[in-house]
Amino acid sequence: MILFGSFSFPFYPIFFSSSFFFLFCLSMRNLIVFGGSSHPELTAAICRRLGICPGKTKLSKFSNNETSVEMHESVRERDVYIVQSGCGHVNDNLIELLVMINACKIASAKRITVVVPYFPYSRQADVPFKPSGAPLTKLPPATPKYPPEPSHQQEDIAKQVLRRLAQTSLQDQKPEEPKNRYREWVARSGRLVADLLTCAGADHIITMDLHDAQFQGFFDCPVDNLISKPLMIKYIRLHIPNYQDAVIVSPDAGGAKRATSVADRLCMDFALIHKERRQIVTQKTDLMLVGDVRGKVCILIDDIADTSYTITKAAKMLRENGATKVIALVSHALLSANAIENIDQSALDELIVSNSIPLDPHINSPKIKVFDVAPIFTEAIRRTHFGESLSMLFDTKHDLL
């Protein structure tokens, strides 16, 4: 018996080698995968697993930096998939993606699915705000310590009256501050990007590990938010010795659900680092460890490593609390600003990142390792093309990858 997706076929060599194989190849002929300029290596890996060649395009820019897209293959009545990650020159890649979608739409593509391993403009909700809604430009200063005021019972009545009169006169002399009638606010670009994609002609979106899962509600078309947890679990099982004795750690409260699901699946201990982001109300440290990590290997689980400030500071705290080794598993490695320098000088022993974003070829840090996400996107494309359910990809109990 041969299992193919959710269908089963009896194993007859003649049938499989002729009729079935012909129908399979015929159905794959109606599928075409194009790749943008952001991550051609991932596009090639997906096509290699699908057994097809990437669609031929010519992506370039005019002398005034306008984007030029030429599609060198027919997409009429075909199932089109466009792979473009939101990294590097984000705005240029986004415009290139929109032009490619629109070009396929005009050329009478049957269905256009946009595969965005890392979705751009999905992090801007993670900004600290004032009560009015405006972003904080800097952390508020700590409350200064003042000497305690003397009790009114110890003061003479005349001194109390003079002090009150002095305070009143100072308040009268102070000029009135002009009232700001404008309430500052920050533009929410997530809905704008969603509208641009759907207006350009996208019928379906496939992405992975959105920073905020509620971002899916901005779209008027189906969105499949894949998870990298099955790949992380597989990496832990295969590459971390005695992982049962290690501790899964979330570097902040926002990623606690993601880390606990990995810990529950592997029957491992869990710890949490709580961080206060919005304001500093005391002079105590802004990090607090919940859990016991003394004498154990710690595995930090996070979705994004941008400047790497969060995971490096968490690694330092874990070492100070007795951890013998600190490993970080991250879905999307932006690694901007001085992130590489922070990682090299940090208490991290290893940083394992996915290839949803291409690593700079100049990055030669011995601490950074990569795990492949091409299998999960390949399986998602195959199942979508054949009309199969994607629910198996969200279940960490099944090893389909």
PDB file of N, CA, C and O in Angstrom, residues 175-238:
ATOM      1  N   PRO A 175       3.644  80.567  34.620  1.00  0.00           N
ATOM      2  CA  PRO A 175       2.788  80.746  33.429  1.00  0.00           C
ATOM      3  C   PRO A 175       2.046  79.465  33.075  1.00  0.00           C
ATOM      4  O   PRO A 175       2.532  78.348  33.298  1.00  0.00           O
ATOM      5  N   GLU A 176       0.862  79.651  32.545  1.00  0.00           N
ATOM      6  CA  GLU A 176       0.057  78.497  32.156  1.00  0.00           C
ATOM      7  C   GLU A 176       0.622  77.847  30.897  1.00  0.00           C
ATOM      8  O   GLU A 176       0.977  78.540  29.943  1.00  0.00           O
ATOM      9  N   GLU A 177       0.729  76.530  30.930  1.00  0.00           N
ATOM     10  CA  GLU A 177       1.223  75.784  29.774  1.00  0.00           C
ATOM     11  C   GLU A 177       0.123  75.673  28.719  1.00  0.00           C
ATOM     12  O   GLU A 177      -1.042  75.419  29.052  1.00  0.00           O
ATOM     13  N   PRO A 178       0.472  75.898  27.466  1.00  0.00           N
ATOM     14  CA  PRO A 178      -0.557  75.778  26.414  1.00  0.00           C
ATOM     15  C   PRO A 178      -1.072  74.353  26.317  1.00  0.00           C
ATOM     16  O   PRO A 178      -0.312  73.386  26.400  1.00  0.00           O
ATOM     17  N   LYS A 179      -2.348  74.204  26.163  1.00  0.00           N
ATOM     18  CA  LYS A 179      -2.960  72.895  26.069  1.00  0.00           C
ATOM     19  C   LYS A 179      -2.737  72.309  24.673  1.00  0.00           C
ATOM     20  O   LYS A 179      -2.966  72.970  23.673  1.00  0.00           O
ATOM     21  N   ASN A 180      -2.263  71.100  24.658  1.00  0.00           N
ATOM     22  CA  ASN A 180      -2.038  70.398  23.391  1.00  0.00           C
ATOM     23  C   ASN A 180      -3.334  69.694  22.991  1.00  0.00           C
ATOM     24  O   ASN A 180      -3.734  68.709  23.598  1.00  0.00           O
ATOM     25  N   ARG A 181      -3.969  70.242  21.975  1.00  0.00           N
ATOM     26  CA  ARG A 181      -5.243  69.682  21.547  1.00  0.00           C
ATOM     27  C   ARG A 181      -5.067  68.481  20.627  1.00  0.00           C
ATOM     28  O   ARG A 181      -6.028  67.795  20.322  1.00  0.00           O
ATOM     29  N   TYR A 182      -3.823  68.250  20.173  1.00  0.00           N
ATOM     30  CA  TYR A 182      -3.582  67.137  19.253  1.00  0.00           C
ATOM     31  C   TYR A 182      -3.138  65.908  20.031  1.00  0.00           C
ATOM     32  O   TYR A 182      -2.205  65.967  20.845  1.00  0.00           O
ATOM     33  N   ARG A 183      -3.811  64.803  19.824  1.00  0.00           N
ATOM     34  CA  ARG A 183      -3.453  63.542  20.462  1.00  0.00           C
ATOM     35  C   ARG A 183      -2.541  62.761  19.533  1.00  0.00           C
ATOM     36  O   ARG A 183      -2.948  62.327  18.459  1.00  0.00           O
ATOM     37  N   GLU A 184      -1.296  62.583  19.958  1.00  0.00           N
ATOM     38  CA  GLU A 184      -0.325  61.896  19.126  1.00  0.00           C
ATOM     39  C   GLU A 184      -0.712  60.427  18.970  1.00  0.00           C
ATOM     40  O   GLU A 184      -1.237  59.810  19.886  1.00  0.00           O
ATOM     41  N   TRP A 185      -0.430  59.901  17.794  1.00  0.00           N
ATOM     42  CA  TRP A 185      -0.747  58.504  17.515  1.00  0.00           C
ATOM     43  C   TRP A 185       0.246  57.967  16.505  1.00  0.00           C
ATOM     44  O   TRP A 185       0.893  58.730  15.783  1.00  0.00           O
ATOM     45  N   VAL A 186       0.357  56.670  16.426  1.00  0.00           N
ATOM     46  CA  VAL A 186       1.286  56.026  15.499  1.00  0.00           C
ATOM     47  C   VAL A 186       0.494  55.276  14.450  1.00  0.00           C
ATOM     48  O   VAL A 186      -0.464  54.576  14.762  1.00  0.00           O
ATOM     49  N   ALA A 187       0.897  55.431  13.193  1.00  0.00           N
ATOM     50  CA  ALA A 187       0.204  54.752  12.103  1.00  0.00           C
ATOM     51  C   ALA A 187       0.393  53.253  12.226  1.00  0.00           C
ATOM     52  O   ALA A 187       1.498  52.767  12.473  1.00  0.00           O
ATOM     53  N   ARG A 188      -0.686  52.510  12.055  1.00  0.00           N
ATOM     54  CA  ARG A 188      -0.639  51.055  12.064  1.00  0.00           C
ATOM     55  C   ARG A 188      -0.565  50.573  10.613  1.00  0.00           C
ATOM     56  O   ARG A 188      -1.549  50.590   9.898  1.00  0.00           O
ATOM     57  N   SER A 189       0.634  50.163  10.209  1.00  0.00           N
ATOM     58  CA  SER A 189       0.850  49.826   8.803  1.00  0.00           C
ATOM     59  C   SER A 189       0.491  48.381   8.482  1.00  0.00           C
ATOM     60  O   SER A 189       0.520  47.995   7.313  1.00  0.00           O
ATOM     61  N   GLY A 190       0.186  47.558   9.489  1.00  0.00           N
ATOM     62  CA  GLY A 190      -0.124  46.155   9.220  1.00  0.00           C
ATOM     63  C   GLY A 190      -1.331  45.992   8.327  1.00  0.00           C
ATOM     64  O   GLY A 190      -1.314  45.211   7.365  1.00  0.00           O
ATOM     65  N   ARG A 191      -2.409  46.730   8.626  1.00  0.00           N
ATOM     66  CA  ARG A 191      -3.612  46.628   7.797  1.00  0.00           C
ATOM     67  C   ARG A 191      -3.342  47.150   6.387  1.00  0.00           C
ATOM     68  O   ARG A 191      -3.883  46.635   5.410  1.00  0.00           O
ATOM     69  N   LEU A 192      -2.500  48.169   6.283  1.00  0.00           N
ATOM     70  CA  LEU A 192      -2.162  48.716   4.966  1.00  0.00           C
ATOM     71  C   LEU A 192      -1.454  47.668   4.111  1.00  0.00           C
ATOM     72  O   LEU A 192      -1.790  47.484   2.935  1.00  0.00           O
ATOM     73  N   VAL A 193      -0.478  46.965   4.687  1.00  0.00           N
ATOM     74  CA  VAL A 193       0.246  45.931   3.939  1.00  0.00           C
ATOM     75  C   VAL A 193      -0.700  44.809   3.531  1.00  0.00           C
ATOM     76  O   VAL A 193      -0.632  44.290   2.409  1.00  0.00           O
ATOM     77  N   ALA A 194      -1.615  44.426   4.422  1.00  0.00           N
ATOM     78  CA  ALA A 194      -2.586  43.384   4.093  1.00  0.00           C
ATOM     79  C   ALA A 194      -3.477  43.809   2.931  1.00  0.00           C
ATOM     80  O   ALA A 194      -3.741  43.016   2.010  1.00  0.00           O
ATOM     81  N   ASP A 195      -3.932  45.058   2.951  1.00  0.00           N
ATOM     82  CA  ASP A 195      -4.776  45.553   1.858  1.00  0.00           C
ATOM     83  C   ASP A 195      -4.004  45.622   0.547  1.00  0.00           C
ATOM     84  O   ASP A 195      -4.557  45.345  -0.528  1.00  0.00           O
ATOM     85  N   LEU A 196      -2.732  45.996   0.614  1.00  0.00           N
ATOM     86  CA  LEU A 196      -1.929  46.068  -0.611  1.00  0.00           C
ATOM     87  C   LEU A 196      -1.791  44.687  -1.255  1.00  0.00           C
ATOM     88  O   LEU A 196      -1.900  44.545  -2.480  1.00  0.00           O
ATOM     89  N   LEU A 197      -1.563  43.677  -0.449  1.00  0.00           N
ATOM     90  CA  LEU A 197      -1.402  42.325  -0.989  1.00  0.00           C
ATOM     91  C   LEU A 197      -2.690  41.811  -1.620  1.00  0.00           C
ATOM     92  O   LEU A 197      -2.670  41.228  -2.712  1.00  0.00           O
ATOM     93  N   THR A 198      -3.807  42.021  -0.947  1.00  0.00           N
ATOM     94  CA  THR A 198      -5.081  41.537  -1.492  1.00  0.00           C
ATOM     95  C   THR A 198      -5.501  42.339  -2.714  1.00  0.00           C
ATOM     96  O   THR A 198      -6.037  41.772  -3.670  1.00  0.00           O
ATOM     97  N   CYS A 199      -5.262  43.649  -2.691  1.00  0.00           N
ATOM     98  CA  CYS A 199      -5.609  44.462  -3.869  1.00  0.00           C
ATOM     99  C   CYS A 199      -4.728  44.135  -5.063  1.00  0.00           C
ATOM    100  O   CYS A 199      -5.171  44.237  -6.210  1.00  0.00           O
ATOM    101  N   ALA A 200      -3.483  43.735  -4.808  1.00  0.00           N
ATOM    102  CA  ALA A 200      -2.600  43.367  -5.919  1.00  0.00           C
ATOM    103  C   ALA A 200      -3.049  42.072  -6.576  1.00  0.00           C
ATOM    104  O   ALA A 200      -2.721  41.831  -7.739  1.00  0.00           O
ATOM    105  N   GLY A 201      -3.797  41.224  -5.823  1.00  0.00           N
ATOM    106  CA  GLY A 201      -4.314  40.000  -6.424  1.00  0.00           C
ATOM    107  C   GLY A 201      -4.016  38.731  -5.662  1.00  0.00           C
ATOM    108  O   GLY A 201      -4.284  37.636  -6.177  1.00  0.00           O
ATOM    109  N   ALA A 202      -3.492  38.818  -4.437  1.00  0.00           N
ATOM    110  CA  ALA A 202      -3.189  37.611  -3.664  1.00  0.00           C
ATOM    111  C   ALA A 202      -4.480  36.937  -3.211  1.00  0.00           C
ATOM    112  O   ALA A 202      -5.379  37.585  -2.678  1.00  0.00           O
ATOM    113  N   ASP A 203      -4.573  35.634  -3.432  1.00  0.00           N
ATOM    114  CA  ASP A 203      -5.730  34.852  -3.015  1.00  0.00           C
ATOM    115  C   ASP A 203      -5.505  34.090  -1.720  1.00  0.00           C
ATOM    116  O   ASP A 203      -6.452  33.646  -1.081  1.00  0.00           O
ATOM    117  N   HIS A 204      -4.246  33.923  -1.326  1.00  0.00           N
ATOM    118  CA  HIS A 204      -3.927  33.101  -0.162  1.00  0.00           C
ATOM    119  C   HIS A 204      -2.549  33.519   0.341  1.00  0.00           C
ATOM    120  O   HIS A 204      -1.656  33.842  -0.451  1.00  0.00           O
ATOM    121  N   ILE A 205      -2.362  33.528   1.667  1.00  0.00           N
ATOM    122  CA  ILE A 205      -1.090  33.899   2.270  1.00  0.00           C
ATOM    123  C   ILE A 205      -0.596  32.727   3.112  1.00  0.00           C
ATOM    124  O   ILE A 205      -1.351  32.157   3.904  1.00  0.00           O
ATOM    125  N   ILE A 206       0.675  32.374   2.954  1.00  0.00           N
ATOM    126  CA  ILE A 206       1.327  31.381   3.809  1.00  0.00           C
ATOM    127  C   ILE A 206       2.534  32.046   4.450  1.00  0.00           C
ATOM    128  O   ILE A 206       3.411  32.560   3.751  1.00  0.00           O
ATOM    129  N   THR A 207       2.571  32.073   5.764  1.00  0.00           N
ATOM    130  CA  THR A 207       3.691  32.659   6.485  1.00  0.00           C
ATOM    131  C   THR A 207       4.043  31.763   7.652  1.00  0.00           C
ATOM    132  O   THR A 207       3.474  30.673   7.813  1.00  0.00           O
ATOM    133  N   MET A 208       4.978  32.208   8.505  1.00  0.00           N
ATOM    134  CA  MET A 208       5.411  31.376   9.622  1.00  0.00           C
ATOM    135  C   MET A 208       5.717  32.234  10.838  1.00  0.00           C
ATOM    136  O   MET A 208       6.394  33.262  10.731  1.00  0.00           O
ATOM    137  N   ASP A 209       5.208  31.828  11.983  1.00  0.00           N
ATOM    138  CA  ASP A 209       5.504  32.433  13.279  1.00  0.00           C
ATOM    139  C   ASP A 209       5.334  33.952  13.247  1.00  0.00           C
ATOM    140  O   ASP A 209       6.289  34.713  13.445  1.00  0.00           O
ATOM    141  N   LEU A 210       4.101  34.389  12.986  1.00  0.00           N
ATOM    142  CA  LEU A 210       3.808  35.810  13.093  1.00  0.00           C
ATOM    143  C   LEU A 210       4.087  36.285  14.509  1.00  0.00           C
ATOM    144  O   LEU A 210       3.774  35.596  15.492  1.00  0.00           O
ATOM    145  N   HIS A 211       4.676  37.470  14.627  1.00  0.00           N
ATOM    146  CA  HIS A 211       4.979  38.005  15.962  1.00  0.00           C
ATOM    147  C   HIS A 211       3.706  38.190  16.777  1.00  0.00           C
ATOM    148  O   HIS A 211       3.702  37.997  17.985  1.00  0.00           O
ATOM    149  N   ASP A 212       2.640  38.572  16.109  1.00  0.00           N
ATOM    150  CA  ASP A 212       1.337  38.703  16.746  1.00  0.00           C
ATOM    151  C   ASP A 212       0.335  37.916  15.918  1.00  0.00           C
ATOM    152  O   ASP A 212       0.064  38.273  14.769  1.00  0.00           O
ATOM    153  N   ALA A 213      -0.205  36.847  16.483  1.00  0.00           N
ATOM    154  CA  ALA A 213      -1.121  35.988  15.725  1.00  0.00           C
ATOM    155  C   ALA A 213      -2.384  36.725  15.297  1.00  0.00           C
ATOM    156  O   ALA A 213      -3.033  36.333  14.317  1.00  0.00           O
ATOM    157  N   GLN A 214      -2.759  37.815  15.998  1.00  0.00           N
ATOM    158  CA  GLN A 214      -3.954  38.570  15.624  1.00  0.00           C
ATOM    159  C   GLN A 214      -3.769  39.326  14.312  1.00  0.00           C
ATOM    160  O   GLN A 214      -4.730  39.861  13.765  1.00  0.00           O
ATOM    161  N   PHE A 215      -2.528  39.360  13.817  1.00  0.00           N
ATOM    162  CA  PHE A 215      -2.260  40.018  12.539  1.00  0.00           C
ATOM    163  C   PHE A 215      -3.039  39.366  11.406  1.00  0.00           C
ATOM    164  O   PHE A 215      -3.305  40.006  10.381  1.00  0.00           O
ATOM    165  N   GLN A 216      -3.409  38.100  11.554  1.00  0.00           N
ATOM    166  CA  GLN A 216      -4.182  37.406  10.525  1.00  0.00           C
ATOM    167  C   GLN A 216      -5.529  38.074  10.289  1.00  0.00           C
ATOM    168  O   GLN A 216      -6.093  37.982   9.193  1.00  0.00           O
ATOM    169  N   GLY A 217      -6.076  38.740  11.304  1.00  0.00           N
ATOM    170  CA  GLY A 217      -7.377  39.370  11.157  1.00  0.00           C
ATOM    171  C   GLY A 217      -7.393  40.565  10.236  1.00  0.00           C
ATOM    172  O   GLY A 217      -8.469  41.058   9.887  1.00  0.00           O
ATOM    173  N   PHE A 218      -6.230  41.062   9.830  1.00  0.00           N
ATOM    174  CA  PHE A 218      -6.176  42.201   8.920  1.00  0.00           C
ATOM    175  C   PHE A 218      -6.506  41.815   7.485  1.00  0.00           C
ATOM    176  O   PHE A 218      -6.773  42.682   6.648  1.00  0.00           O
ATOM    177  N   PHE A 219      -6.463  40.514   7.177  1.00  0.00           N
ATOM    178  CA  PHE A 219      -6.584  40.069   5.795  1.00  0.00           C
ATOM    179  C   PHE A 219      -8.023  39.693   5.468  1.00  0.00           C
ATOM    180  O   PHE A 219      -8.755  39.193   6.316  1.00  0.00           O
ATOM    181  N   ASP A 220      -8.384  39.936   4.217  1.00  0.00           N
ATOM    182  CA  ASP A 220      -9.674  39.509   3.691  1.00  0.00           C
ATOM    183  C   ASP A 220      -9.566  38.199   2.909  1.00  0.00           C
ATOM    184  O   ASP A 220     -10.536  37.790   2.272  1.00  0.00           O
ATOM    185  N   CYS A 221      -8.377  37.578   2.933  1.00  0.00           N
ATOM    186  CA  CYS A 221      -8.172  36.299   2.256  1.00  0.00           C
ATOM    187  C   CYS A 221      -7.621  35.307   3.280  1.00  0.00           C
ATOM    188  O   CYS A 221      -7.163  35.708   4.355  1.00  0.00           O
ATOM    189  N   PRO A 222      -7.658  34.001   2.990  1.00  0.00           N
ATOM    190  CA  PRO A 222      -7.145  33.015   3.952  1.00  0.00           C
ATOM    191  C   PRO A 222      -5.658  33.212   4.237  1.00  0.00           C
ATOM    192  O   PRO A 222      -4.866  33.504   3.335  1.00  0.00           O
ATOM    193  N   VAL A 223      -5.287  33.057   5.503  1.00  0.00           N
ATOM    194  CA  VAL A 223      -3.898  33.163   5.944  1.00  0.00           C
ATOM    195  C   VAL A 223      -3.553  31.922   6.758  1.00  0.00           C
ATOM    196  O   VAL A 223      -4.238  31.613   7.734  1.00  0.00           O
ATOM    197  N   ASP A 224      -2.512  31.210   6.355  1.00  0.00           N
ATOM    198  CA  ASP A 224      -2.013  30.053   7.099  1.00  0.00           C
ATOM    199  C   ASP A 224      -0.720  30.452   7.797  1.00  0.00           C
ATOM    200  O   ASP A 224       0.305  30.684   7.143  1.00  0.00           O
ATOM    201  N   ASN A 225      -0.794  30.584   9.115  1.00  0.00           N
ATOM    202  CA  ASN A 225       0.365  30.947   9.921  1.00  0.00           C
ATOM    203  C   ASN A 225       1.028  29.670  10.432  1.00  0.00           C
ATOM    204  O   ASN A 225       0.646  29.130  11.468  1.00  0.00           O
ATOM    205  N   LEU A 226       2.004  29.184   9.678  1.00  0.00           N
ATOM    206  CA  LEU A 226       2.696  27.959  10.061  1.00  0.00           C
ATOM    207  C   LEU A 226       3.536  28.186  11.312  1.00  0.00           C
ATOM    208  O   LEU A 226       3.862  29.324  11.652  1.00  0.00           O
ATOM    209  N   ILE A 227       3.887  27.103  11.992  1.00  0.00           N
ATOM    210  CA  ILE A 227       4.698  27.192  13.201  1.00  0.00           C
ATOM    211  C   ILE A 227       5.974  26.390  12.999  1.00  0.00           C
ATOM    212  O   ILE A 227       5.993  25.363  12.332  1.00  0.00           O
ATOM    213  N   SER A 228       7.046  26.904  13.589  1.00  0.00           N
ATOM    214  CA  SER A 228       8.345  26.235  13.472  1.00  0.00           C
ATOM    215  C   SER A 228       8.605  25.278  14.627  1.00  0.00           C
ATOM    216  O   SER A 228       9.685  24.691  14.699  1.00  0.00           O
ATOM    217  N   LYS A 229       7.632  25.103  15.523  1.00  0.00           N
ATOM    218  CA  LYS A 229       7.848  24.238  16.685  1.00  0.00           C
ATOM    219  C   LYS A 229       8.200  22.803  16.307  1.00  0.00           C
ATOM    220  O   LYS A 229       9.082  22.198  16.939  1.00  0.00           O
ATOM    221  N   PRO A 230       7.545  22.184  15.290  1.00  0.00           N
ATOM    222  CA  PRO A 230       7.963  20.816  14.933  1.00  0.00           C
ATOM    223  C   PRO A 230       9.433  20.720  14.526  1.00  0.00           C
ATOM    224  O   PRO A 230      10.118  19.761  14.889  1.00  0.00           O
ATOM    225  N   LEU A 231       9.931  21.728  13.813  1.00  0.00           N
ATOM    226  CA  LEU A 231      11.335  21.719  13.410  1.00  0.00           C
ATOM    227  C   LEU A 231      12.252  21.959  14.599  1.00  0.00           C
ATOM    228  O   LEU A 231      13.333  21.377  14.694  1.00  0.00           O
ATOM    229  N   MET A 232      11.833  22.827  15.528  1.00  0.00           N
ATOM    230  CA  MET A 232      12.631  23.052  16.733  1.00  0.00           C
ATOM    231  C   MET A 232      12.695  21.792  17.590  1.00  0.00           C
ATOM    232  O   MET A 232      13.760  21.435  18.112  1.00  0.00           O
ATOM    233  N   ILE A 233      11.552  21.129  17.734  1.00  0.00           N
ATOM    234  CA  ILE A 233      11.517  19.893  18.528  1.00  0.00           C
ATOM    235  C   ILE A 233      12.412  18.828  17.901  1.00  0.00           C
ATOM    236  O   ILE A 233      13.156  18.115  18.598  1.00  0.00           O
ATOM    237  N   LYS A 234      12.369  18.738  16.578  1.00  0.00           N
ATOM    238  CA  LYS A 234      13.222  17.765  15.886  1.00  0.00           C
ATOM    239  C   LYS A 234      14.691  18.094  16.080  1.00  0.00           C
ATOM    240  O   LYS A 234      15.519  17.195  16.295  1.00  0.00           O
ATOM    241  N   TYR A 235      15.046  19.376  16.047  1.00  0.00           N
ATOM    242  CA  TYR A 235      16.445  19.773  16.239  1.00  0.00           C
ATOM    243  C   TYR A 235      16.899  19.444  17.662  1.00  0.00           C
ATOM    244  O   TYR A 235      18.013  18.953  17.870  1.00  0.00           O
ATOM    245  N   ILE A 236      16.053  19.722  18.645  1.00  0.00           N
ATOM    246  CA  ILE A 236      16.422  19.434  20.033  1.00  0.00           C
ATOM    247  C   ILE A 236      16.657  17.940  20.224  1.00  0.00           C
ATOM    248  O   ILE A 236      17.621  17.516  20.874  1.00  0.00           O
ATOM    249  N   ARG A 237      15.785  17.130  19.658  1.00  0.00           N
ATOM    250  CA  ARG A 237      15.923  15.677  19.811  1.00  0.00           C
ATOM    251  C   ARG A 237      17.200  15.141  19.171  1.00  0.00           C
ATOM    252  O   ARG A 237      17.848  14.237  19.703  1.00  0.00           O
ATOM    253  N   LEU A 238      17.565  15.685  18.010  1.00  0.00           N
ATOM    254  CA  LEU A 238      18.671  15.128  17.243  1.00  0.00           C
ATOM    255  C   LEU A 238      20.025  15.720  17.590  1.00  0.00           C
ATOM    256  O   LEU A 238      21.053  15.048  17.409  1.00  0.00           O
TER     257      LEU A 238
END
